[in-house]
């Protein structure tokens, strides 16, 4: 569900950190080992792709809210050691509780809308549409982060949006209104990334993930009785698989970006589209049509160029201590 290239922002979005004492646990120092990072990001795409395919499989028998609830339940259980005072991993101390809660809501929205879309859409189409989230970050960063976005990155964003239009084909007989679900999911994920940037350097990754699990599980626990369908043991097993695969995939992404820059790993993160297409064919007999493939090429190309310009922009900020280039 989550593009690893977008998830990269969780651990790599910070510019030089402010000289102040951090709250809670801090992340280990970053090491420059690109091949290890590439191997990890490739592994993450397998887990995340497996989570997406399993979510689509379960959507035939369980409501989206219930599927998401099982996923966040597993996520929260994994994060329990970070919730208990006195343990070495305790990570609930935060200087930004309101922002942590809003970020958790955005993460939940991204997951819930994506799973809802999977019920009606081919998985390759939904996944390709979801990869537009890094481009939406470009637009949101102007409003919320005060960043300067130049002509080149705007053009890259436009190319990516054209790719989405090619995939969805609004106005044609092939258009499915359910396509708005992965679009809203991508927007929610982009909002989550913006809030992650706002906390970057001030909140530890463990703290952020712990709050995300608590917020998501809390909201879904309130909602799931409204749509509850008694799951079979078969459903429970696959639900646990979703939670484990998704949580493992996100953790591996965080580890990967401790070994290499986003611009190095971004090309490999898009292999998630390959995995979901293969699994979609094997499990559901879905074959991506030429429109989905063509649109995905546009989205991937624009995402790669955006990552490239981001790398150049950050190099200029660090080395020159100047404002971003107008063509960044």
GROMACS .gro file of C-alpha atoms in nm:
model
  328
    1UNK     CA    1   0.000   0.000   0.000
    2UNK     CA    2   0.275   0.243   0.095
    3UNK     CA    3   0.532   0.338  -0.166
    4UNK     CA    4   0.873   0.278  -0.010
    5UNK     CA    5   1.004   0.585  -0.193
    6UNK     CA    6   0.749   0.787  -0.002
    7UNK     CA    7   0.810   0.607   0.325
    8UNK     CA    8   1.170   0.713   0.289
    9UNK     CA    9   1.071   1.053   0.420
   10UNK     CA   10   1.019   0.897   0.762
   11UNK     CA   11   1.390   0.870   0.825
   12UNK     CA   12   1.558   1.085   0.562
   13UNK     CA   13   1.357   1.405   0.538
   14UNK     CA   14   1.545   1.605   0.796
   15UNK     CA   15   1.786   1.879   0.703
   16UNK     CA   16   2.071   1.948   0.951
   17UNK     CA   17   1.924   1.890   1.294
   18UNK     CA   18   1.869   2.177   1.537
   19UNK     CA   19   2.117   2.191   1.821
   20UNK     CA   20   1.884   2.093   2.100
   21UNK     CA   21   1.826   1.792   2.318
   22UNK     CA   22   1.595   1.546   2.148
   23UNK     CA   23   1.292   1.404   2.323
   24UNK     CA   24   1.292   1.029   2.374
   25UNK     CA   25   1.502   0.784   2.177
   26UNK     CA   26   1.713   0.892   1.883
   27UNK     CA   27   1.780   0.698   1.567
   28UNK     CA   28   2.116   0.528   1.515
   29UNK     CA   29   2.370   0.714   1.308
   30UNK     CA   30   2.339   0.673   0.934
   31UNK     CA   31   2.597   0.459   0.752
   32UNK     CA   32   2.683   0.487   0.383
   33UNK     CA   33   2.627   0.132   0.258
   34UNK     CA   34   2.416   0.168  -0.058
   35UNK     CA   35   2.415  -0.201  -0.156
   36UNK     CA   36   2.278  -0.300   0.183
   37UNK     CA   37   2.015  -0.027   0.152
   38UNK     CA   38   1.917  -0.149  -0.195
   39UNK     CA   39   1.884  -0.508  -0.072
   40UNK     CA   40   1.664  -0.394   0.216
   41UNK     CA   41   1.438  -0.178  -0.001
   42UNK     CA   42   1.391  -0.468  -0.245
   43UNK     CA   43   1.293  -0.691   0.048
   44UNK     CA   44   1.050  -0.428   0.175
   45UNK     CA   45   0.864  -0.419  -0.156
   46UNK     CA   46   0.798  -0.793  -0.130
   47UNK     CA   47   0.642  -0.756   0.217
   48UNK     CA   48   0.440  -0.447   0.123
   49UNK     CA   49   0.320  -0.606  -0.201
   50UNK     CA   50   0.218  -0.920  -0.011
   51UNK     CA   51   0.024  -0.706   0.237
   52UNK     CA   52  -0.163  -0.531  -0.045
   53UNK     CA   53  -0.252  -0.853  -0.226
   54UNK     CA   54  -0.371  -1.019   0.096
   55UNK     CA   55  -0.582  -0.712   0.177
   56UNK     CA   56  -0.754  -0.741  -0.162
   57UNK     CA   57  -0.810  -1.112  -0.106
   58UNK     CA   58  -0.976  -1.051   0.231
   59UNK     CA   59  -1.187  -0.763   0.097
   60UNK     CA   60  -1.414  -1.022  -0.063
   61UNK     CA   61  -1.527  -1.146   0.278
   62UNK     CA   62  -1.453  -0.873   0.534
   63UNK     CA   63  -1.532  -0.497   0.545
   64UNK     CA   64  -1.240  -0.262   0.484
   65UNK     CA   65  -1.262  -0.122   0.837
   66UNK     CA   66  -1.232  -0.469   0.986
   67UNK     CA   67  -0.933  -0.556   0.768
   68UNK     CA   68  -0.762  -0.232   0.869
   69UNK     CA   69  -0.847  -0.302   1.235
   70UNK     CA   70  -0.676  -0.641   1.226
   71UNK     CA   71  -0.375  -0.483   1.058
   72UNK     CA   72  -0.342  -0.207   1.319
   73UNK     CA   73  -0.403  -0.455   1.600
   74UNK     CA   74  -0.099  -0.653   1.490
   75UNK     CA   75   0.093  -0.327   1.443
   76UNK     CA   76   0.007  -0.217   1.800
   77UNK     CA   77   0.100  -0.556   1.946
   78UNK     CA   78   0.442  -0.530   1.781
   79UNK     CA   79   0.485  -0.183   1.933
   80UNK     CA   80   0.380  -0.285   2.290
   81UNK     CA   81   0.742  -0.282   2.422
   82UNK     CA   82   0.758   0.086   2.327
   83UNK     CA   83   0.438   0.160   2.523
   84UNK     CA   84   0.539   0.024   2.865
   85UNK     CA   85   0.722   0.260   3.104
   86UNK     CA   86   1.035   0.111   3.252
   87UNK     CA   87   1.132  -0.085   2.943
   88UNK     CA   88   1.439   0.015   2.744
   89UNK     CA   89   1.227   0.062   2.429
   90UNK     CA   90   0.972   0.293   2.594
   91UNK     CA   91   0.902   0.571   2.343
   92UNK     CA   92   0.582   0.755   2.437
   93UNK     CA   93   0.757   1.076   2.544
   94UNK     CA   94   0.681   1.339   2.283
   95UNK     CA   95   0.698   1.716   2.251
   96UNK     CA   96   0.435   1.717   1.973
   97UNK     CA   97   0.141   1.504   2.090
   98UNK     CA   98  -0.115   1.688   1.874
   99UNK     CA   99   0.092   1.647   1.560
  100UNK     CA  100   0.155   1.280   1.642
  101UNK     CA  101  -0.220   1.220   1.668
  102UNK     CA  102  -0.292   1.401   1.339
  103UNK     CA  103  -0.017   1.203   1.169
  104UNK     CA  104  -0.170   0.881   1.301
  105UNK     CA  105  -0.510   0.983   1.163
  106UNK     CA  106  -0.355   1.054   0.822
  107UNK     CA  107  -0.179   0.717   0.821
  108UNK     CA  108  -0.504   0.543   0.912
  109UNK     CA  109  -0.687   0.728   0.634
  110UNK     CA  110  -0.428   0.622   0.381
  111UNK     CA  111  -0.458   0.256   0.481
  112UNK     CA  112  -0.837   0.254   0.503
  113UNK     CA  113  -0.903   0.427   0.170
  114UNK     CA  114  -0.651   0.208  -0.011
  115UNK     CA  115  -0.805  -0.114   0.122
  116UNK     CA  116  -1.150   0.018   0.026
  117UNK     CA  117  -1.030   0.076  -0.331
  118UNK     CA  118  -0.886  -0.274  -0.356
  119UNK     CA  119  -1.235  -0.420  -0.326
  120UNK     CA  120  -1.332  -0.269  -0.663
  121UNK     CA  121  -1.007  -0.210  -0.857
  122UNK     CA  122  -0.732  -0.427  -1.007
  123UNK     CA  123  -0.444  -0.420  -0.763
  124UNK     CA  124  -0.190  -0.293  -1.019
  125UNK     CA  125  -0.414   0.004  -1.102
  126UNK     CA  126  -0.470   0.093  -0.737
  127UNK     CA  127  -0.099   0.061  -0.654
  128UNK     CA  128   0.016   0.268  -0.952
  129UNK     CA  129  -0.228   0.542  -0.854
  130UNK     CA  130  -0.101   0.534  -0.496
  131UNK     CA  131   0.252   0.608  -0.612
  132UNK     CA  132   0.146   0.965  -0.690
  133UNK     CA  133   0.181   1.056  -0.320
  134UNK     CA  134   0.543   1.186  -0.344
  135UNK     CA  135   0.424   1.428  -0.611
  136UNK     CA  136   0.143   1.555  -0.388
  137UNK     CA  137   0.405   1.623  -0.121
  138UNK     CA  138   0.560   1.873  -0.362
  139UNK     CA  139   0.244   2.083  -0.365
  140UNK     CA  140   0.170   2.046   0.007
  141UNK     CA  141   0.526   2.140   0.106
  142UNK     CA  142   0.467   2.493  -0.028
  143UNK     CA  143   0.172   2.555   0.204
  144UNK     CA  144   0.284   2.373   0.518
  145UNK     CA  145   0.664   2.384   0.501
  146UNK     CA  146   0.718   2.709   0.313
  147UNK     CA  147   0.938   2.535   0.056
  148UNK     CA  148   1.018   2.688  -0.281
  149UNK     CA  149   0.927   2.460  -0.572
  150UNK     CA  150   1.078   2.541  -0.907
  151UNK     CA  151   0.956   2.491  -1.261
  152UNK     CA  152   1.127   2.155  -1.307
  153UNK     CA  153   0.963   1.990  -1.010
  154UNK     CA  154   0.625   2.136  -1.109
  155UNK     CA  155   0.669   1.985  -1.456
  156UNK     CA  156   0.760   1.649  -1.302
  157UNK     CA  157   0.447   1.668  -1.086
  158UNK     CA  158   0.236   1.749  -1.393
  159UNK     CA  159   0.379   1.447  -1.578
  160UNK     CA  160   0.292   1.224  -1.282
  161UNK     CA  161  -0.064   1.353  -1.270
  162UNK     CA  162  -0.098   1.294  -1.644
  163UNK     CA  163   0.006   0.935  -1.572
  164UNK     CA  164  -0.273   0.903  -1.317
  165UNK     CA  165  -0.525   1.037  -1.570
  166UNK     CA  166  -0.402   0.780  -1.824
  167UNK     CA  167  -0.457   0.503  -1.569
  168UNK     CA  168  -0.801   0.618  -1.457
  169UNK     CA  169  -0.934   0.754  -1.790
  170UNK     CA  170  -1.205   0.979  -1.638
  171UNK     CA  171  -1.495   1.042  -1.870
  172UNK     CA  172  -1.453   0.710  -2.050
  173UNK     CA  173  -1.653   0.391  -2.007
  174UNK     CA  174  -1.347   0.238  -1.837
  175UNK     CA  175  -1.354   0.489  -1.551
  176UNK     CA  176  -1.441   0.340  -1.214
  177UNK     CA  177  -1.555   0.587  -0.943
  178UNK     CA  178  -1.375   0.367  -0.690
  179UNK     CA  179  -1.052   0.508  -0.836
  180UNK     CA  180  -1.098   0.800  -0.599
  181UNK     CA  181  -1.017   0.570  -0.307
  182UNK     CA  182  -0.646   0.523  -0.391
  183UNK     CA  183  -0.625   0.893  -0.483
  184UNK     CA  184  -0.757   0.996  -0.141
  185UNK     CA  185  -0.525   0.735   0.010
  186UNK     CA  186  -0.230   0.897  -0.168
  187UNK     CA  187  -0.336   1.241  -0.046
  188UNK     CA  188  -0.364   1.112   0.313
  189UNK     CA  189  -0.020   0.957   0.284
  190UNK     CA  190   0.122   1.283   0.150
  191UNK     CA  191  -0.027   1.471   0.447
  192UNK     CA  192   0.131   1.213   0.678
  193UNK     CA  193   0.471   1.271   0.513
  194UNK     CA  194   0.439   1.647   0.556
  195UNK     CA  195   0.370   1.603   0.928
  196UNK     CA  196   0.664   1.363   0.951
  197UNK     CA  197   0.886   1.635   0.804
  198UNK     CA  198   0.752   1.885   1.055
  199UNK     CA  199   0.861   1.656   1.340
  200UNK     CA  200   1.183   1.538   1.178
  201UNK     CA  201   1.484   1.581   1.403
  202UNK     CA  202   1.261   1.633   1.706
  203UNK     CA  203   1.078   1.300   1.734
  204UNK     CA  204   1.234   0.954   1.721
  205UNK     CA  205   1.110   0.703   1.464
  206UNK     CA  206   1.009   0.461   1.741
  207UNK     CA  207   0.796   0.731   1.905
  208UNK     CA  208   0.624   0.820   1.578
  209UNK     CA  209   0.546   0.458   1.491
  210UNK     CA  210   0.415   0.386   1.841
  211UNK     CA  211   0.173   0.678   1.833
  212UNK     CA  212   0.060   0.579   1.483
  213UNK     CA  213  -0.028   0.230   1.602
  214UNK     CA  214  -0.217   0.360   1.908
  215UNK     CA  215  -0.415   0.624   1.716
  216UNK     CA  216  -0.507   0.389   1.432
  217UNK     CA  217  -0.613   0.106   1.660
  218UNK     CA  218  -0.811   0.340   1.886
  219UNK     CA  219  -1.017   0.490   1.604
  220UNK     CA  220  -1.075   0.158   1.430
  221UNK     CA  221  -1.179  -0.010   1.756
  222UNK     CA  222  -1.455   0.251   1.787
  223UNK     CA  223  -1.566   0.198   1.426
  224UNK     CA  224  -1.535  -0.178   1.376
  225UNK     CA  225  -1.849  -0.274   1.581
  226UNK     CA  226  -2.057  -0.082   1.325
  227UNK     CA  227  -1.950  -0.313   1.040
  228UNK     CA  228  -1.842  -0.626   1.225
  229UNK     CA  229  -1.853  -0.954   1.036
  230UNK     CA  230  -1.750  -1.263   1.233
  231UNK     CA  231  -1.422  -1.370   1.070
  232UNK     CA  232  -1.340  -1.732   1.007
  233UNK     CA  233  -1.007  -1.878   1.121
  234UNK     CA  234  -0.903  -1.848   0.758
  235UNK     CA  235  -0.977  -1.474   0.766
  236UNK     CA  236  -0.794  -1.429   1.097
  237UNK     CA  237  -0.480  -1.600   0.966
  238UNK     CA  238  -0.473  -1.385   0.655
  239UNK     CA  239  -0.549  -1.074   0.861
  240UNK     CA  240  -0.249  -1.145   1.083
  241UNK     CA  241  -0.041  -1.197   0.770
  242UNK     CA  242  -0.142  -0.848   0.652
  243UNK     CA  243  -0.037  -0.693   0.982
  244UNK     CA  244   0.294  -0.877   1.001
  245UNK     CA  245   0.385  -0.814   0.636
  246UNK     CA  246   0.292  -0.446   0.650
  247UNK     CA  247   0.474  -0.381   0.978
  248UNK     CA  248   0.782  -0.572   0.863
  249UNK     CA  249   0.784  -0.385   0.532
  250UNK     CA  250   0.773  -0.046   0.706
  251UNK     CA  251   1.049  -0.139   0.948
  252UNK     CA  252   1.271  -0.260   0.664
  253UNK     CA  253   1.211   0.068   0.479
  254UNK     CA  254   1.329   0.263   0.783
  255UNK     CA  255   1.642   0.047   0.803
  256UNK     CA  256   1.711   0.083   0.430
  257UNK     CA  257   1.721   0.461   0.447
  258UNK     CA  258   1.983   0.447   0.717
  259UNK     CA  259   2.222   0.298   0.463
  260UNK     CA  260   2.152   0.500   0.146
  261UNK     CA  261   1.990   0.819   0.021
  262UNK     CA  262   1.639   0.834  -0.118
  263UNK     CA  263   1.772   0.921  -0.465
  264UNK     CA  264   1.971   0.594  -0.467
  265UNK     CA  265   1.686   0.374  -0.343
  266UNK     CA  266   1.389   0.531  -0.523
  267UNK     CA  267   1.436   0.336  -0.851
  268UNK     CA  268   1.431   0.007  -0.662
  269UNK     CA  269   1.127   0.096  -0.453
  270UNK     CA  270   0.912   0.096  -0.766
  271UNK     CA  271   0.964  -0.280  -0.797
  272UNK     CA  272   0.662  -0.300  -0.566
  273UNK     CA  273   0.451  -0.239  -0.876
  274UNK     CA  274   0.611  -0.547  -1.034
  275UNK     CA  275   0.537  -0.766  -0.733
  276UNK     CA  276   0.173  -0.661  -0.701
  277UNK     CA  277   0.125  -0.714  -1.075
  278UNK     CA  278   0.272  -1.065  -1.058
  279UNK     CA  279   0.079  -1.158  -0.744
  280UNK     CA  280  -0.236  -0.998  -0.885
  281UNK     CA  281  -0.209  -1.223  -1.189
  282UNK     CA  282  -0.133  -1.540  -0.988
  283UNK     CA  283  -0.403  -1.486  -0.724
  284UNK     CA  284  -0.678  -1.296  -0.908
  285UNK     CA  285  -0.597  -1.356  -1.276
  286UNK     CA  286  -0.560  -0.979  -1.328
  287UNK     CA  287  -0.347  -0.861  -1.620
  288UNK     CA  288  -0.264  -0.485  -1.625
  289UNK     CA  289  -0.391  -0.329  -1.947
  290UNK     CA  290  -0.183  -0.105  -2.170
  291UNK     CA  291  -0.332   0.210  -2.012
  292UNK     CA  292  -0.229   0.106  -1.662
  293UNK     CA  293   0.124   0.020  -1.776
  294UNK     CA  294   0.161   0.345  -1.973
  295UNK     CA  295   0.028   0.557  -1.687
  296UNK     CA  296   0.252   0.377  -1.438
  297UNK     CA  297   0.556   0.461  -1.654
  298UNK     CA  298   0.462   0.831  -1.636
  299UNK     CA  299   0.411   0.816  -1.258
  300UNK     CA  300   0.738   0.631  -1.196
  301UNK     CA  301   0.940   0.859  -1.425
  302UNK     CA  302   0.806   1.172  -1.257
  303UNK     CA  303   0.871   1.025  -0.913
  304UNK     CA  304   1.230   0.940  -1.002
  305UNK     CA  305   1.295   1.287  -1.137
  306UNK     CA  306   1.140   1.445  -0.828
  307UNK     CA  307   1.371   1.235  -0.606
  308UNK     CA  308   1.668   1.346  -0.819
  309UNK     CA  309   1.578   1.715  -0.784
  310UNK     CA  310   1.524   1.667  -0.411
  311UNK     CA  311   1.875   1.526  -0.378
  312UNK     CA  312   2.021   1.825  -0.562
  313UNK     CA  313   1.819   2.068  -0.353
  314UNK     CA  314   1.934   1.917  -0.026
  315UNK     CA  315   2.297   1.916  -0.142
  316UNK     CA  316   2.270   2.287  -0.212
  317UNK     CA  317   2.114   2.353   0.130
  318UNK     CA  318   2.383   2.162   0.316
  319UNK     CA  319   2.688   2.275   0.117
  320UNK     CA  320   2.592   2.634   0.037
  321UNK     CA  321   2.366   2.712   0.334
  322UNK     CA  322   2.147   2.899   0.089
  323UNK     CA  323   1.786   2.906  -0.019
  324UNK     CA  324   1.666   2.629  -0.256
  325UNK     CA  325   1.745   2.685  -0.621
  326UNK     CA  326   1.449   2.833  -0.814
  327UNK     CA  327   1.482   2.538  -1.054
  328UNK     CA  328   1.493   2.272  -0.782
   0.00000   0.00000   0.00000
